[in-house]
PDB file of C-alpha atoms in Angstrom:
ATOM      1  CA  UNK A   1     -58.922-100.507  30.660  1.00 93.00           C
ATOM      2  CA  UNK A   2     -57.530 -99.012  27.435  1.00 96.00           C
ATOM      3  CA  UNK A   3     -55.638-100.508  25.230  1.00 98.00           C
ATOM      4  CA  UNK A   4     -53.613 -98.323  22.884  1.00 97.00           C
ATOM      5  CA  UNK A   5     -50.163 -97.685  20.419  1.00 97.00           C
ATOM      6  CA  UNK A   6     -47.184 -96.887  22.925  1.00 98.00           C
ATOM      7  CA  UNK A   7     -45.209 -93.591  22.544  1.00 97.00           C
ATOM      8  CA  UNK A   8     -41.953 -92.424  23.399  1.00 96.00           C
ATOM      9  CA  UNK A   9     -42.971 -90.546  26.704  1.00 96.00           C
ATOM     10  CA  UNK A  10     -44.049 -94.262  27.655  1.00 96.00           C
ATOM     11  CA  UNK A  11     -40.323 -95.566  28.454  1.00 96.00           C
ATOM     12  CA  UNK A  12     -40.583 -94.924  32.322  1.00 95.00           C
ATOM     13  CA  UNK A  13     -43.425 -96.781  32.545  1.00 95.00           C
ATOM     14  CA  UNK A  14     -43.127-100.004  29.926  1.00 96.00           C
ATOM     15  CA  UNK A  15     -39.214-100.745  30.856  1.00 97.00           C
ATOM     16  CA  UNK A  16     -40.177-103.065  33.894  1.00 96.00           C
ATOM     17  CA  UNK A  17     -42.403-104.416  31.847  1.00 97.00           C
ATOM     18  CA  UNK A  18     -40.182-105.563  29.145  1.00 96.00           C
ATOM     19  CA  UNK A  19     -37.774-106.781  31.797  1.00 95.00           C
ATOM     20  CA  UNK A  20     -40.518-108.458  34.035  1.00 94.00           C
ATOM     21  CA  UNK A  21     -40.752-110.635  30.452  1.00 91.00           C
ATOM     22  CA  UNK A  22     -37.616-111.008  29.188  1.00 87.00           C
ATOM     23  CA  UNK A  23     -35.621-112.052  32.502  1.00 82.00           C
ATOM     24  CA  UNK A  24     -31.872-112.497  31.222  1.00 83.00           C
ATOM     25  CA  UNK A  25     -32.809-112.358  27.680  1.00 86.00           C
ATOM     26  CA  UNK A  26     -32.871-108.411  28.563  1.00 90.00           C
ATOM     27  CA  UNK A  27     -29.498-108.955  29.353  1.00 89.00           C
ATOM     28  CA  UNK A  28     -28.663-110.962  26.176  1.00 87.00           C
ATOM     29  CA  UNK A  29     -29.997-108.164  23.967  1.00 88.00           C
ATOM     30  CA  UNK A  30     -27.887-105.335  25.787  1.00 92.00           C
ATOM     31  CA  UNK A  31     -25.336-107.116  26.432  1.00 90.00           C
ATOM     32  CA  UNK A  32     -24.669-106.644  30.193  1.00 91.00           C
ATOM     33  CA  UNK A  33     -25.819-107.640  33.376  1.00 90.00           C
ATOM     34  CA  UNK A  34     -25.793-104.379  34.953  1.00 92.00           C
ATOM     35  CA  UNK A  35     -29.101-103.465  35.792  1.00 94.00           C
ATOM     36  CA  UNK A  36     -28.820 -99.748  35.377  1.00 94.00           C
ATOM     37  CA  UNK A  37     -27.029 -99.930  31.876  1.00 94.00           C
ATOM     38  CA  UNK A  38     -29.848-102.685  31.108  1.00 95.00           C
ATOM     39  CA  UNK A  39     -32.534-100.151  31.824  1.00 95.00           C
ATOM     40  CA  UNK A  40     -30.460 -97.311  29.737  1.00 96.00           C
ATOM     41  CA  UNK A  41     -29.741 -99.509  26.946  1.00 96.00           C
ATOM     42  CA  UNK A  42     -33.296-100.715  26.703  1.00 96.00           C
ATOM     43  CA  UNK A  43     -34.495 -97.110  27.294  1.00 97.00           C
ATOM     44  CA  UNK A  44     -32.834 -95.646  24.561  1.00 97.00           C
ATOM     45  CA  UNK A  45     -34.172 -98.523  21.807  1.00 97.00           C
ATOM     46  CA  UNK A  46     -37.902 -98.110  22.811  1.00 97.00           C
ATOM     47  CA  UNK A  47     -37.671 -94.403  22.321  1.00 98.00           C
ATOM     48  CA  UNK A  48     -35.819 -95.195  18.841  1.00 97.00           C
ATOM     49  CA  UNK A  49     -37.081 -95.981  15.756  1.00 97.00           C
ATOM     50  CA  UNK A  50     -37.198 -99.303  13.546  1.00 96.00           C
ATOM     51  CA  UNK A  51     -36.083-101.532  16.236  1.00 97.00           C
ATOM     52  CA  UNK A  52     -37.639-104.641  17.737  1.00 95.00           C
ATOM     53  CA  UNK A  53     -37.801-102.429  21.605  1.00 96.00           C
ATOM     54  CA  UNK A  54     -39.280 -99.517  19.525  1.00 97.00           C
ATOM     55  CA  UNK A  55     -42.741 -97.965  21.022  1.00 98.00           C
ATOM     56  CA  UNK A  56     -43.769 -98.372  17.379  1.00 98.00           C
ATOM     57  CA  UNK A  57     -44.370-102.113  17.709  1.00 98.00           C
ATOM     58  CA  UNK A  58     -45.908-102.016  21.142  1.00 98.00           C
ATOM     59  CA  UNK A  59     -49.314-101.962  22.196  1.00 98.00           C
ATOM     60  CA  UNK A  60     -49.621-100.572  26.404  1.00 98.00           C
ATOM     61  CA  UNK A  61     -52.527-101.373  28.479  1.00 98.00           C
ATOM     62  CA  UNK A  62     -53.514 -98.543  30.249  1.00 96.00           C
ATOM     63  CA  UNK A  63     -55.642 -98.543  33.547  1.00 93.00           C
ATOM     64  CA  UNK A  64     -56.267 -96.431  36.511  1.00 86.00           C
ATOM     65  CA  UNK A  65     -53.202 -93.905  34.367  1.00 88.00           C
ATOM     66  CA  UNK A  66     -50.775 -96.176  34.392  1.00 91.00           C
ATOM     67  CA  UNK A  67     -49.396 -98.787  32.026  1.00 95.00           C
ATOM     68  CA  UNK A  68     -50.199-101.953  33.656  1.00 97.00           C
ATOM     69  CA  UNK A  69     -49.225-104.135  30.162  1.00 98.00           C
ATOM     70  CA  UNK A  70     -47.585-104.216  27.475  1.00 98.00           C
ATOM     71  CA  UNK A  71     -47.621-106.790  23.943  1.00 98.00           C
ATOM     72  CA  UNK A  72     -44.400-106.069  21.270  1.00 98.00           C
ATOM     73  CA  UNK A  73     -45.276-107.657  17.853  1.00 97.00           C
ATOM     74  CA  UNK A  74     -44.032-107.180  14.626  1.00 97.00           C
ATOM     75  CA  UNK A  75     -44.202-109.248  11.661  1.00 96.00           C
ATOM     76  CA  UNK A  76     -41.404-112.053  11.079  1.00 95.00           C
ATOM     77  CA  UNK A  77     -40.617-110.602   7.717  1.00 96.00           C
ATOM     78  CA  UNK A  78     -38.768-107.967   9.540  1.00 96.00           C
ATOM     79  CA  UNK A  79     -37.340-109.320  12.280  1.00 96.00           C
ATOM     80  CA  UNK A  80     -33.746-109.472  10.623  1.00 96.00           C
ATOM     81  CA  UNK A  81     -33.872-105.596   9.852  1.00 97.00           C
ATOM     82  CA  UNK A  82     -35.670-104.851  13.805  1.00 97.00           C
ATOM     83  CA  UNK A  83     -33.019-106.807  14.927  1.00 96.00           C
ATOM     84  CA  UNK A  84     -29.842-104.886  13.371  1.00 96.00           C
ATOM     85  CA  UNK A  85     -29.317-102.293  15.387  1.00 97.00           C
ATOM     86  CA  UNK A  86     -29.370-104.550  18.618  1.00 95.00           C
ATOM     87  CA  UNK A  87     -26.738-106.790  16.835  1.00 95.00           C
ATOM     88  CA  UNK A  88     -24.351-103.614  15.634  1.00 96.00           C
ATOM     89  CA  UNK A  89     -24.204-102.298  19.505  1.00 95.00           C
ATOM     90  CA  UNK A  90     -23.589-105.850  20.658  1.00 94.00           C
ATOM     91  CA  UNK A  91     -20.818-106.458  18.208  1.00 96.00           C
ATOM     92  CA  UNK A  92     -19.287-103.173  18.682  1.00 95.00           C
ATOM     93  CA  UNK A  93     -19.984-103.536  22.596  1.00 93.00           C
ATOM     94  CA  UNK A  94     -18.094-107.182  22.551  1.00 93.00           C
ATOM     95  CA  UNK A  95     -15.533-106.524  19.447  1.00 95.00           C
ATOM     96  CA  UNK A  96     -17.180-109.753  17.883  1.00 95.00           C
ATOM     97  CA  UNK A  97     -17.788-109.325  14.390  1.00 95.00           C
ATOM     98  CA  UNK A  98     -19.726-112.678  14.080  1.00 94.00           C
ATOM     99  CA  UNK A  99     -21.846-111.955  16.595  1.00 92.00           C
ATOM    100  CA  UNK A 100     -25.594-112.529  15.921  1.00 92.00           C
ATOM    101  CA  UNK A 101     -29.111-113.472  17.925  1.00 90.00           C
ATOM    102  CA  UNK A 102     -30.891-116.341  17.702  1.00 90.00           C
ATOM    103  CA  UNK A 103     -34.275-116.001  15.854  1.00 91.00           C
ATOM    104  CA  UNK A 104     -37.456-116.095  17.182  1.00 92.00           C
ATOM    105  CA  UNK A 105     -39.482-115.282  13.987  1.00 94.00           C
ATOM    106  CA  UNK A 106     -40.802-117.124  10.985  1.00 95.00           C
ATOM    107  CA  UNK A 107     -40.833-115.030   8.245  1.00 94.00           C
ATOM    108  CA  UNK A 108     -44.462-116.013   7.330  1.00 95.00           C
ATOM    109  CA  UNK A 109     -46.081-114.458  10.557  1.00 96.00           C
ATOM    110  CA  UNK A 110     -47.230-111.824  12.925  1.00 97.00           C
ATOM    111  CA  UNK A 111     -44.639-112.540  16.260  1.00 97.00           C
ATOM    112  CA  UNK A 112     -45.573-111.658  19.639  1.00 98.00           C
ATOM    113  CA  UNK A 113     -41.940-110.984  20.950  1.00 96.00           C
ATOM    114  CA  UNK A 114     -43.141-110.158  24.111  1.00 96.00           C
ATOM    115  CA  UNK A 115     -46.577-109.893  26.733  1.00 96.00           C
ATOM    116  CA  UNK A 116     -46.153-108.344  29.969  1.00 96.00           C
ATOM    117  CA  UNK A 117     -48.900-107.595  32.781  1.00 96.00           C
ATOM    118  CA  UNK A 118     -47.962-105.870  36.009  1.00 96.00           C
ATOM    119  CA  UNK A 119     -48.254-108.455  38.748  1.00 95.00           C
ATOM    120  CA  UNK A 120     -50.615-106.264  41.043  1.00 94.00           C
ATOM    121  CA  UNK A 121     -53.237-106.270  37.273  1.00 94.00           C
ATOM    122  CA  UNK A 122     -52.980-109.962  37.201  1.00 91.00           C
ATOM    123  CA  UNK A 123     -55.801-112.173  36.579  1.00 91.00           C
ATOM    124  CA  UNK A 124     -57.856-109.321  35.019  1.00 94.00           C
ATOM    125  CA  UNK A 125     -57.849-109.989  31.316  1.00 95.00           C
ATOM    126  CA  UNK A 126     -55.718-107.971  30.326  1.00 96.00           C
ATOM    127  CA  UNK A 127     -53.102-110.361  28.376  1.00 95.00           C
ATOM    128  CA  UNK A 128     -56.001-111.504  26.980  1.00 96.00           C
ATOM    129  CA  UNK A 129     -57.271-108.367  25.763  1.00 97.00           C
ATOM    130  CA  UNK A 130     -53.913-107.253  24.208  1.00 98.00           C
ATOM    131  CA  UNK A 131     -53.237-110.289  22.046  1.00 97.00           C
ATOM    132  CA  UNK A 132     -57.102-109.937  21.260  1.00 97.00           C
ATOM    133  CA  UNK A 133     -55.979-106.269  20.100  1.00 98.00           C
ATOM    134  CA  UNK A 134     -52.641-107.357  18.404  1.00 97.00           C
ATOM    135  CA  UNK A 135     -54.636-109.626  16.112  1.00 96.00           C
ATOM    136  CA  UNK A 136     -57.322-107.710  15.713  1.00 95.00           C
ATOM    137  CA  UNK A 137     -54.196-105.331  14.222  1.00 94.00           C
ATOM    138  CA  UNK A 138     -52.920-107.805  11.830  1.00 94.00           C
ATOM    139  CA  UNK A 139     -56.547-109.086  10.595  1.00 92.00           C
ATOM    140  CA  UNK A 140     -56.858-105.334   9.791  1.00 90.00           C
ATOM    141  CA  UNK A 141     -53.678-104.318   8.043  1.00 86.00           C
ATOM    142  CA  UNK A 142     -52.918-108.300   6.522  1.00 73.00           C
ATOM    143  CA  UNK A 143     -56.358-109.807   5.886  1.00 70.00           C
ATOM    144  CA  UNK A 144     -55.555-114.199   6.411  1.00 75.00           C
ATOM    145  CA  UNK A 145     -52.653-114.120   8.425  1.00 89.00           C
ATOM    146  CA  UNK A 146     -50.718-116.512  11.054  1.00 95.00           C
ATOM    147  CA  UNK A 147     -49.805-114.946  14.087  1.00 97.00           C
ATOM    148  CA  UNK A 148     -46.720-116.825  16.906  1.00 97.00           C
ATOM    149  CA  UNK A 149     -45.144-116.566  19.875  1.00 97.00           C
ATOM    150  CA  UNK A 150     -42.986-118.356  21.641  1.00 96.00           C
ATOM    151  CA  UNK A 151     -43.801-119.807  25.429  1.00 94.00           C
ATOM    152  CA  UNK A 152     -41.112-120.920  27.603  1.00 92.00           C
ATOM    153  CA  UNK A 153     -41.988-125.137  28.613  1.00 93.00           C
ATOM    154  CA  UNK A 154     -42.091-124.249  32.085  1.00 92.00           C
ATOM    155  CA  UNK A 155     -44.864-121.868  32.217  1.00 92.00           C
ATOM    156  CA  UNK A 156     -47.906-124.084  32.032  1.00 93.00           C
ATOM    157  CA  UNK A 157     -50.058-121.345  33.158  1.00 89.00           C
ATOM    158  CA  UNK A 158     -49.570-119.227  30.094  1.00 91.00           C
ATOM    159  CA  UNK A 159     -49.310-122.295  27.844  1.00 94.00           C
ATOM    160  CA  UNK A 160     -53.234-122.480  28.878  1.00 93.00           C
ATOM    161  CA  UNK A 161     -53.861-119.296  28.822  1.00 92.00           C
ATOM    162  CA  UNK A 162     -52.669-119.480  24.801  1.00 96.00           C
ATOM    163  CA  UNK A 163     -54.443-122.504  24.327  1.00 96.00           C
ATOM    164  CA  UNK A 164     -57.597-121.508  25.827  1.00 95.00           C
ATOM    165  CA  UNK A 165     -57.366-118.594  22.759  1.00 96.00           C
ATOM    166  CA  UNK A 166     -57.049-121.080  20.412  1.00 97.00           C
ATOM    167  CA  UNK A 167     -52.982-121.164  19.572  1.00 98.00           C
ATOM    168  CA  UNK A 168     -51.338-124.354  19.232  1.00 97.00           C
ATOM    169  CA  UNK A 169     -48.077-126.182  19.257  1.00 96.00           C
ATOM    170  CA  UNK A 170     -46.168-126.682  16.381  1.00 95.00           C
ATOM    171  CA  UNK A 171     -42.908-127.415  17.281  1.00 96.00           C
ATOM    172  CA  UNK A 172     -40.407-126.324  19.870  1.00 95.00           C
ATOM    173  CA  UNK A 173     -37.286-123.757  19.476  1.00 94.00           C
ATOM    174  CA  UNK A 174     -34.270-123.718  20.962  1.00 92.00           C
ATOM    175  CA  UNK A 175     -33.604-119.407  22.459  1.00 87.00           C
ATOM    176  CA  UNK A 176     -30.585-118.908  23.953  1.00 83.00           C
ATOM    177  CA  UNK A 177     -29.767-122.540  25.159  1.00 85.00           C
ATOM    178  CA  UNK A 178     -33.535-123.276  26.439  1.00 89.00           C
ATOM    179  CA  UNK A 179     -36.757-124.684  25.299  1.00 93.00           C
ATOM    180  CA  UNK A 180     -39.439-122.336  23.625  1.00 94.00           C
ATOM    181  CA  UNK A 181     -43.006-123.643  22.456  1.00 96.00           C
ATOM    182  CA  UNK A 182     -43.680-122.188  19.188  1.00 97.00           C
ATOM    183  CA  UNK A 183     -47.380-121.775  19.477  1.00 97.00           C
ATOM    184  CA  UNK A 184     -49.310-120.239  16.174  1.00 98.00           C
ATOM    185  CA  UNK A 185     -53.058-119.412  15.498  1.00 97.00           C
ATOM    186  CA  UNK A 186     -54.445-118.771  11.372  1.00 95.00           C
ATOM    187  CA  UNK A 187     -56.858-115.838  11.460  1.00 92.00           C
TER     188      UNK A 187
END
């Protein structure tokens, strides 16, 4: 397995990823429920630029040629600006001027927005190794830093799984009408 930065030519490949994750969130952030428009909308922000979607915060997981997982991160600091062009379109989209989405980000840390493995990879390391590469990342380019993401109360098995590499619970957000843990780890 190989973990490295996405790129643009990725998009075919990553897209059910980012939906396999995000379930109706996707929907949220493109504001429709049509599946095709979903995958065009979401399409055309991972091949853009200076988004949260962008390839540029993505790391892929790449085995046997494919991408077979994915990890978006970014740090919180910019999650108002990566965020902007998904609020514009929706506000345009809607005619809503007020519109706005709920944050996921504290402004003092590295966010995982989103960790994806291909069902048929499953049970191989492979989440493990890309938040093992995202933070190697941030210790590299932010010396001491925090590093969060947020775990829906449901999923036990991933609540280990974050555990296990040493994140922990420090309180719990509300995302689009539903519980989150916020889990964070110093390193």
């Amino acid at each position: 397995m190989k973990i490295r930065s996405a790129s643009r030519e990725d998009a075919a490949r990553v897209i059910p990823l980012i939906l396999q994750a995000n379930g109706e969130i996707a929907s949220t952030l493109t504001g429709t429920g049509q599946m095709s428009e979903i995958v065009r909308v979401l399409t055309a922000f991972f091949e853009g630029e200076d988004n949260r979607l962008s390839y540029q915060n993505m790391l892929v997981a790449q085995e046997d040629g494919q991408a077979v997982g994915i990890l978006i991160f970014y740090h919180g600091s910019q999650a108002a600006a990566l965020d902007r062009p998904l609020i514009e379109r929706l506000r345009h989209l809607k005619q809503d001027p007020s519109l706005t989405l709920d944050k996921e980000a504290d402004e003092d840390e590295w966010y995982i927005d989103t960790l994806s493995v291909s069902p048929a990879y499953g049970g191989r390391g492979i989440g493990t190794a890309l938040i093992s590469a995202a933070e190697e990342r941030v210790r590299n380019s932010a010396g001491e830093a925090k590093i969060a993401l947020l775990v829906d109360q449901e999923n036990k098995r991933a609540q280990r799984l974050y555990q296990h590499l040493n994140y922990q619970q420090d309180k719990v957000v509300q995302l689009y009408q539903h519980p989150y843990l916020h889990m964070v780890k110093w390193l």
